Tab-separated table of C-alpha atoms and ligand atoms in Angstrom:
chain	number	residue	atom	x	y	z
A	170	UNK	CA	57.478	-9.108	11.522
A	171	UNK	CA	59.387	-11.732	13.711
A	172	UNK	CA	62.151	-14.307	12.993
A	173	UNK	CA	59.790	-17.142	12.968
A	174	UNK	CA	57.166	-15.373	10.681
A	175	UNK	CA	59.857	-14.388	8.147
A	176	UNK	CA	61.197	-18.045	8.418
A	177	UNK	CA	57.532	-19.400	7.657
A	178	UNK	CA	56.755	-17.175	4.953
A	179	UNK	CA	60.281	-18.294	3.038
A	180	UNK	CA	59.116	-22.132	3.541
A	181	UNK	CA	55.600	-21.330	2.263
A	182	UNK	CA	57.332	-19.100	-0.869
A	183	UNK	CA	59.539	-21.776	-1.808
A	184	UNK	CA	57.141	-24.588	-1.784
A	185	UNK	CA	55.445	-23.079	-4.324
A	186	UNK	CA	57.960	-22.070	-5.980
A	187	UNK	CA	59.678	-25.047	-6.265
A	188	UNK	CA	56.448	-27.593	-6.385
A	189	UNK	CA	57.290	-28.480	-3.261
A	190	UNK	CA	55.050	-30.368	-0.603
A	191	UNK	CA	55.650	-30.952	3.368
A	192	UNK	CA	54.642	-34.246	4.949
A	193	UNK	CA	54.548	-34.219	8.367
A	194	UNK	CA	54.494	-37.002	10.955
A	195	UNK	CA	52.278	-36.664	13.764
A	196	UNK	CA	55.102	-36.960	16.394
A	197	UNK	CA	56.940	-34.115	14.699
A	198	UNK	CA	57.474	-30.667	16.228
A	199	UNK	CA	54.054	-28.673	16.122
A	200	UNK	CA	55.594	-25.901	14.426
A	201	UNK	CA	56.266	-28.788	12.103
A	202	UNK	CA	52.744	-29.707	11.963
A	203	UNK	CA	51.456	-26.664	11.246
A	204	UNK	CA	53.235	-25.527	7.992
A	205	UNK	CA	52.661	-28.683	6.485
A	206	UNK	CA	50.573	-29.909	3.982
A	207	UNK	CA	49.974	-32.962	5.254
A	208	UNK	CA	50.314	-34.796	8.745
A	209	UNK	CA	49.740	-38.825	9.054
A	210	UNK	CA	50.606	-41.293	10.294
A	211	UNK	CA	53.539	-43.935	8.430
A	212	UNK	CA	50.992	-45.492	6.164
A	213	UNK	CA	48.931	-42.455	5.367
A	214	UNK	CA	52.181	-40.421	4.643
A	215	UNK	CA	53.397	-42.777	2.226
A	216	UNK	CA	49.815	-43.174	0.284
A	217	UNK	CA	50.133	-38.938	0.846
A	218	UNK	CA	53.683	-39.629	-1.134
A	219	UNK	CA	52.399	-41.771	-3.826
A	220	UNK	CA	49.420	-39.360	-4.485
A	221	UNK	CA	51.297	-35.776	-4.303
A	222	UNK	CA	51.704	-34.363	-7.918
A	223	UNK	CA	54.736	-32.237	-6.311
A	224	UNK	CA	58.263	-32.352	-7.825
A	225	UNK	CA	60.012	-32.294	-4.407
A	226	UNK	CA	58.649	-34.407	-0.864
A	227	UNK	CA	59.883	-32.753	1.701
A	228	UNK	CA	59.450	-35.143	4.858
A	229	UNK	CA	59.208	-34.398	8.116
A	230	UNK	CA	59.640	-37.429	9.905
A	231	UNK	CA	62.660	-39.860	9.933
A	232	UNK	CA	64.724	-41.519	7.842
A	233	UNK	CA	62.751	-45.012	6.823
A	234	UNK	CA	59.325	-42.652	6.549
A	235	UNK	CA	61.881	-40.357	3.644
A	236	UNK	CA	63.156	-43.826	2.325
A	237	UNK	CA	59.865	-45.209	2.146
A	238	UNK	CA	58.539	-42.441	0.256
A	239	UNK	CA	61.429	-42.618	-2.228
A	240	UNK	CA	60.908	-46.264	-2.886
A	241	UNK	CA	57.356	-45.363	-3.949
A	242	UNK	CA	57.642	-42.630	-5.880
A	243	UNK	CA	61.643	-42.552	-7.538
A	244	UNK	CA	60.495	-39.725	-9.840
A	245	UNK	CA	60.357	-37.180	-7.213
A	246	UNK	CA	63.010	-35.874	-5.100
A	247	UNK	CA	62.583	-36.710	-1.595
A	248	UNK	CA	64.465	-34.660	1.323
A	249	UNK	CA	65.187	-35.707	4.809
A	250	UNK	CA	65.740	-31.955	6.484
A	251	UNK	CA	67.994	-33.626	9.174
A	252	UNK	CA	70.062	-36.539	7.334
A	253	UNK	CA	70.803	-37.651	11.140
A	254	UNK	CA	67.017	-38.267	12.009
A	255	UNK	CA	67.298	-42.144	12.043
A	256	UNK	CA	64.718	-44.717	14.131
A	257	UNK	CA	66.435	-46.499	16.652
A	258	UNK	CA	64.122	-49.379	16.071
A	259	UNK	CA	64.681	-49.570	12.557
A	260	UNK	CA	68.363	-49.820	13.034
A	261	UNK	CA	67.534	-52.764	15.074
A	262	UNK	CA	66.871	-55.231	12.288
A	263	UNK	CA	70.198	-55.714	9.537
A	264	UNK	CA	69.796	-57.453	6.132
A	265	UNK	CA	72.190	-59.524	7.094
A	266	UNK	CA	70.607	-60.617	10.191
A	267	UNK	CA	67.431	-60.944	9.281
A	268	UNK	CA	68.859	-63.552	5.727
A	269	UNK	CA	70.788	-65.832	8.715
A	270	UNK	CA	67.204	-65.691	10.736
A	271	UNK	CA	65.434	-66.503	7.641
A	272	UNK	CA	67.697	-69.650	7.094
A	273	UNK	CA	65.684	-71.185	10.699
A	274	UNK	CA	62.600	-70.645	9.672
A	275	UNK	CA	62.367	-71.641	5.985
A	276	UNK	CA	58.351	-71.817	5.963
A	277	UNK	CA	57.841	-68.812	7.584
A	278	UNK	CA	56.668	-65.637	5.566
A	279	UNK	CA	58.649	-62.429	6.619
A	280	UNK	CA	56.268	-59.698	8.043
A	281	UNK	CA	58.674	-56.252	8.219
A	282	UNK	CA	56.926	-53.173	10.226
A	283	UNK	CA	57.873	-50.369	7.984
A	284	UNK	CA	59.986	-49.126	10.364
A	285	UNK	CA	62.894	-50.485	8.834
A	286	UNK	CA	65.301	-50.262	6.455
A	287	UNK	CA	64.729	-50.250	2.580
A	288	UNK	CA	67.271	-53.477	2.204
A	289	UNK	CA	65.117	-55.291	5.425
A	290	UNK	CA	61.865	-54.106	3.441
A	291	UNK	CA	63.995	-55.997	0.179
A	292	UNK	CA	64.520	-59.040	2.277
A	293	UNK	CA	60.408	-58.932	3.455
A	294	UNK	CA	57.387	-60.788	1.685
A	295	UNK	CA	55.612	-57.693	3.025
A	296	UNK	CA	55.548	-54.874	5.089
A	297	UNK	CA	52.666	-53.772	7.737
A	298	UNK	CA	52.173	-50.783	9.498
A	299	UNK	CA	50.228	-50.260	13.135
A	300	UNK	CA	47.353	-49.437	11.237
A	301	UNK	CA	46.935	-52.600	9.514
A	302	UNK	CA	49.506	-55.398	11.183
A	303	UNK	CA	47.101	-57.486	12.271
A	304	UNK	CA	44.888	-57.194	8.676
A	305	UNK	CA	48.555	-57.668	6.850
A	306	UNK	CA	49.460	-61.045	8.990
A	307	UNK	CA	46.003	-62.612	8.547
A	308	UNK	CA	45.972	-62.320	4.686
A	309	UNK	CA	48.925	-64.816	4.516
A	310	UNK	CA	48.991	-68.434	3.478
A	311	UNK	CA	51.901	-69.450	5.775
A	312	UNK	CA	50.723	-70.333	9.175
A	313	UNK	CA	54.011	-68.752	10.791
A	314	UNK	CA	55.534	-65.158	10.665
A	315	UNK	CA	58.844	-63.748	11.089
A	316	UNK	CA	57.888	-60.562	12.444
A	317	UNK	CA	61.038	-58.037	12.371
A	318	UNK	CA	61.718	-55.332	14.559
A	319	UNK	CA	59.118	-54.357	16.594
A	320	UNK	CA	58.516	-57.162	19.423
A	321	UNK	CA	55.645	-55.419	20.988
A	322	UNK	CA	53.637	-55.279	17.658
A	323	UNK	CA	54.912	-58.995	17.401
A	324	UNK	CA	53.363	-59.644	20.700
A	325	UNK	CA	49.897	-57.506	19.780
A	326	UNK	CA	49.554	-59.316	16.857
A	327	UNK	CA	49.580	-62.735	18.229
A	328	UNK	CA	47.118	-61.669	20.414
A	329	UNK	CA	44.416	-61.721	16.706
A	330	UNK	CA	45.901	-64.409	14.818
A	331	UNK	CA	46.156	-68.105	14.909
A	332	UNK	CA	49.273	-68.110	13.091
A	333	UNK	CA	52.628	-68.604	14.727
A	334	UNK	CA	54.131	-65.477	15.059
A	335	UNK	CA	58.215	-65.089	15.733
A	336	UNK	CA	59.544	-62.281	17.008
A	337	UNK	CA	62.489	-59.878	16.806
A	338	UNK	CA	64.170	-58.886	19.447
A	339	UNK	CA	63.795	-54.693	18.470
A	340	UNK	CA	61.369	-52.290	20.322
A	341	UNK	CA	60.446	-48.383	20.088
A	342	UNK	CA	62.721	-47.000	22.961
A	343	UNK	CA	60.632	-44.402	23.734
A	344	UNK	CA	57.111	-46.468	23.587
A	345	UNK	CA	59.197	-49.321	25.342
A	346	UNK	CA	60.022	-47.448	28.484
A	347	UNK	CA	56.345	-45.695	28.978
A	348	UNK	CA	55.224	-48.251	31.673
A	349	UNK	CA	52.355	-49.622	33.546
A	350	UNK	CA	53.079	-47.530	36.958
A	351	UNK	CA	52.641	-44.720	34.568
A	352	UNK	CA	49.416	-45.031	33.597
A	353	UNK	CA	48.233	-46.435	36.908
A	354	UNK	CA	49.598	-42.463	37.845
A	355	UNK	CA	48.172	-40.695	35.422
A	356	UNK	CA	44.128	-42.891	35.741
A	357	UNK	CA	44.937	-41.914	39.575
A	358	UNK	CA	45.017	-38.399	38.414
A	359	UNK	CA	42.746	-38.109	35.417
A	360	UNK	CA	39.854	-40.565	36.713
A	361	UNK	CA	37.106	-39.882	33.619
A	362	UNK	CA	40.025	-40.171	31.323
A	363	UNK	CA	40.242	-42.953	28.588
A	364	UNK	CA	43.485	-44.255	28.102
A	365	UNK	CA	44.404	-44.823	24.363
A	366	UNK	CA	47.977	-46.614	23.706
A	367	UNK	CA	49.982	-47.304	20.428
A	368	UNK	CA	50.882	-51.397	19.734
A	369	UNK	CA	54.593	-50.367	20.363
A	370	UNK	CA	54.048	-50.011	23.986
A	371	UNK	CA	54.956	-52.936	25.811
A	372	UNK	CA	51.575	-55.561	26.497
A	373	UNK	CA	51.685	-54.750	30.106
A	374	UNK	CA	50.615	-51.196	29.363
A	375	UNK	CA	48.553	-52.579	26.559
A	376	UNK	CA	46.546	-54.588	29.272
A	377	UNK	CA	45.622	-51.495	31.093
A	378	UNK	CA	44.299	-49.139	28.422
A	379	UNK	CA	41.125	-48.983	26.736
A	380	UNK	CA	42.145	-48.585	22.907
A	381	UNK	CA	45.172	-49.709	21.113
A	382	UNK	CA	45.382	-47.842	17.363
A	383	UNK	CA	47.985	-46.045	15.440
A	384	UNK	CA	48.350	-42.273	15.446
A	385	UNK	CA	45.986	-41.571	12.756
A	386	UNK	CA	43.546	-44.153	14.273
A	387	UNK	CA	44.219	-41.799	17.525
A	388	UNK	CA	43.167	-38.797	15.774
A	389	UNK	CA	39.537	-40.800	14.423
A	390	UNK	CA	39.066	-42.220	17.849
A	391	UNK	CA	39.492	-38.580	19.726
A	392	UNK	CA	36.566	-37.310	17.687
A	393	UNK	CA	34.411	-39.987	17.714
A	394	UNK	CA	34.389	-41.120	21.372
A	395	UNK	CA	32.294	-39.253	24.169
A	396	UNK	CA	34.709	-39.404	26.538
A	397	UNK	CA	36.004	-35.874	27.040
A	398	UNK	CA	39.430	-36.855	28.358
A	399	UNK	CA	42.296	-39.019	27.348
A	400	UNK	CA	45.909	-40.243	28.408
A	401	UNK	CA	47.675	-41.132	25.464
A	402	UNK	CA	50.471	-43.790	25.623
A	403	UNK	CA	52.864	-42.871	23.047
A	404	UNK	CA	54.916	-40.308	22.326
A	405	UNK	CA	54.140	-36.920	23.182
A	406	UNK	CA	54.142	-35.273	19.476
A	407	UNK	CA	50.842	-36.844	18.929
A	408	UNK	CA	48.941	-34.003	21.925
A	409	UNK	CA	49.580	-31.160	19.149
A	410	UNK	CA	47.005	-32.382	16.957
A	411	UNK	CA	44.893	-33.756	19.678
A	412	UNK	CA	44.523	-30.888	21.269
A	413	UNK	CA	44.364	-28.688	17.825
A	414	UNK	CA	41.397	-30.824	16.567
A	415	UNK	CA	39.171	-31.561	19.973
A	416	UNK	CA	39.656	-28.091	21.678
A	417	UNK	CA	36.542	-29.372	24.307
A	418	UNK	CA	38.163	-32.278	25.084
A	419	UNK	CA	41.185	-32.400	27.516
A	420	UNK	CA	44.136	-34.704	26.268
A	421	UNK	CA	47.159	-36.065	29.029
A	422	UNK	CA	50.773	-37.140	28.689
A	423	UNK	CA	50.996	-40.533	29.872
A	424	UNK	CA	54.812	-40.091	30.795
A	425	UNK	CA	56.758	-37.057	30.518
A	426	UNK	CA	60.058	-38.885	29.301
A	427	UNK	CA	57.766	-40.235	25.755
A	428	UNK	CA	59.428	-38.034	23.844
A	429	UNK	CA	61.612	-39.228	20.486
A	430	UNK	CA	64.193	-36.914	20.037
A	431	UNK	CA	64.646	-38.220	16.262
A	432	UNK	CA	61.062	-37.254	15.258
A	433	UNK	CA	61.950	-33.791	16.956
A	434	UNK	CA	65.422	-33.413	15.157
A	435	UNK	CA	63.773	-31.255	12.142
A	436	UNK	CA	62.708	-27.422	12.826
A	437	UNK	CA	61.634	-24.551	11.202
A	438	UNK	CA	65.254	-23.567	10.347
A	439	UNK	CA	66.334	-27.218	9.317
A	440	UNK	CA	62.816	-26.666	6.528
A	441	UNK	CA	63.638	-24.064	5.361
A	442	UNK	CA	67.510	-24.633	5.166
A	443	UNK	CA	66.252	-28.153	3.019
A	444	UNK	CA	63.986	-25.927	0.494
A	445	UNK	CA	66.881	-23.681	-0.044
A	446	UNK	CA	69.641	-26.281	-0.440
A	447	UNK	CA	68.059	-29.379	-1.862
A	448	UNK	CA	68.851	-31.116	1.511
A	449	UNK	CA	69.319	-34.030	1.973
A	450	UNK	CA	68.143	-35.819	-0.688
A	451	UNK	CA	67.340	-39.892	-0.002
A	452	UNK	CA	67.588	-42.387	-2.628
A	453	UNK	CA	67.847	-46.240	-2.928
A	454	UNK	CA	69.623	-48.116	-5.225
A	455	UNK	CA	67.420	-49.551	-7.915
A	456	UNK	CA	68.162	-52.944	-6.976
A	457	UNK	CA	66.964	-52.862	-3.584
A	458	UNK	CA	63.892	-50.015	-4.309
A	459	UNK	CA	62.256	-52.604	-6.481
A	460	UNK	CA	61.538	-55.348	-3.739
A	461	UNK	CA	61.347	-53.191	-0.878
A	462	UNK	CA	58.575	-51.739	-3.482
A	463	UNK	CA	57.345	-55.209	-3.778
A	464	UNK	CA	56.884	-55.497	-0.196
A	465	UNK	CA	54.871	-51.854	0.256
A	466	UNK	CA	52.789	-52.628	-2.467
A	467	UNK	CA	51.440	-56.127	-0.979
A	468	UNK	CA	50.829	-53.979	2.152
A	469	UNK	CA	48.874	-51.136	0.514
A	470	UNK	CA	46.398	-53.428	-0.887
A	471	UNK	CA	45.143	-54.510	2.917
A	472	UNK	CA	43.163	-51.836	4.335
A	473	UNK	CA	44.014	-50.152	7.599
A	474	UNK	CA	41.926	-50.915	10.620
A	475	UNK	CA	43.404	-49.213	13.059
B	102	13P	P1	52.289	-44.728	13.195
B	102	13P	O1	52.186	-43.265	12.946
B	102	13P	O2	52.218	-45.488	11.941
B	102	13P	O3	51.281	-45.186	14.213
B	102	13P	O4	53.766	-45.030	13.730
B	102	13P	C1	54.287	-44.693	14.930
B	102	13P	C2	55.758	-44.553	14.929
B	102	13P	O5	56.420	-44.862	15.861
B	102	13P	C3	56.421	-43.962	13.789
B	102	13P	O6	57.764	-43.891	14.028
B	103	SF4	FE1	61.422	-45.013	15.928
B	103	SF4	FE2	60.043	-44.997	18.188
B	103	SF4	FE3	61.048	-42.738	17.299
B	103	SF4	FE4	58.988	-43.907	16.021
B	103	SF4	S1	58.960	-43.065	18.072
B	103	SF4	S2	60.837	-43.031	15.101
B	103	SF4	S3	59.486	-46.056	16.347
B	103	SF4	S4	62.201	-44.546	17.951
């Protein structure tokens, strides 16, 4: 037997030993993918989290995904296998910042992208993922929105809303540098393709593709289309699953540099090393868990669209 099959059969022995269960995003390693129990996107990982009967959440993804899953269910144990795996975007938007913002717009409800911190979700009148941002906006009274971090979500939104929406200044580094040359390249090479892009690339490439859904929404689309070939515009994770789940259809990079090395901190090794060790284990202070709880809750009563 080899390394990696003796590493995979400890993982899959101490999940059920322990009551364990894996939740993987879909921009995580495919070795990743594979052993767990469930892959999803943010919003249908943290519905995954609420639903498990498992003692322990193991999640593969990064930090806010393992935070928000803690803030939904605090009577399981949630691990982070890599306690640096943190979302660049995320750390984009403070709780300070976003009170002094909040103090210039005193009519404005407070639309936070889950991508963010528990204390930003705290400070939020509710969250939205890129399944259901547009859905979450339009089911407010207030007629403007203080959208925090992501400003190409902001800008997608707007796009299928009346409201006034106000951005932050954050973005996705890896969606934010996948640009339009790059998909003019890759429809140059891949004619028949369709090109499907995630809201967090910036509305020039937007402009230029065919579909705009989350990951998950991805996945639905893939299977349902006829077209037999696709450039996707995000990051490059998301072709493991693609190509796993439409093996007749043909499924392109849109740039090679779409790759976020935060969701591809965790590996076998760091799993198993998590199962073993009861690493490392996320929490929020009560204080904080029960409005950023507030927030997710408003959010998972508007159904996804995307
Ligand atoms: P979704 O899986 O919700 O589309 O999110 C994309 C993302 O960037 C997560 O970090
Ligand atoms: Fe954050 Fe972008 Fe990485 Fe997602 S892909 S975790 S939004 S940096």
């Amino acid at each position: 037997m080899d390394n990696i099959q003796i590493i995979i059969d400890k993982i899959n022995y101490l999940k059920t030993k322990r009551n364990a269960v894996v939740l993987a995003h879909n921009y995580e390693r495919g070795e990743i993918q594979d052993i767990a129990d469930f892959t999803g996107d943010s919003l249908g990982l943290s519905q995954q989290a609420i639903d498990q009967e498992a003692d322990i959440i193991v999640f593969c993804g990064v930090h806010f995904m393992a935070e928000s899953a803690a803030i939904l269910s605090p009577e399981k144990k949630v691990l982070l296998p890599e306690i640096h795996a943190g979302c660049p975007m995320a750390s984009m938007v403070t709780a300070d910042a976003l009170r002094e913002e909040k103090k210039k717009y005193p009519k404005a409800a407070v639309v936070c992208y889950v991508n963010s911190t528990a204390e930003v979700k705290a400070e939020s009148d509710i969250c939205c993922t890129s399944a259901n941002a547009v859905e979450v906006v339009n089911s407010l009274e207030e007629d403007e929105i203080l959208f925090v971090p992501d400003k190409n979500l902001a800008d997608y939104v707007s796009r299928f809303t009346t409201k006034k929406i106000i951005p932050w200044n954050g973005y996705c580094p890896t969606h934010n540098q996948i640009l339009p040359e790059d998909i003019i390249k890759a429809k140059e090479a891949h004619p028949n393709a369709e090109v499907i892009a995630h809201p967090e690339c910036r509305r020039e490439v937007l402009d230029i593709s065919e579909k705009v859904l989350s990951t998950t929404g991805m996945l639905n689309y893939a299977k349902e289309s006829d077209s037999k070939e696709f450039i996707i515009a995000t990051e490059n994770g998301m072709l493991h699953r693609l190509r796993k789940e439409n093996p007749e259809k043909s499924f392109y990079i849109s740039s090679e540099f779409a790759v976020c090395p935060e969701m591809k901190a965790i590996n076998l090794h760091t799993l198993l090393q998590s199962l073993e060790l009861n690493q490392y284990q996320i929490t929020v202070p009560e204080n904080v868990r029960a409005k950023s709880k507030d927030s997710l809750d408003r959010m998972m009563k508007i159904k996804r669209n995307r």
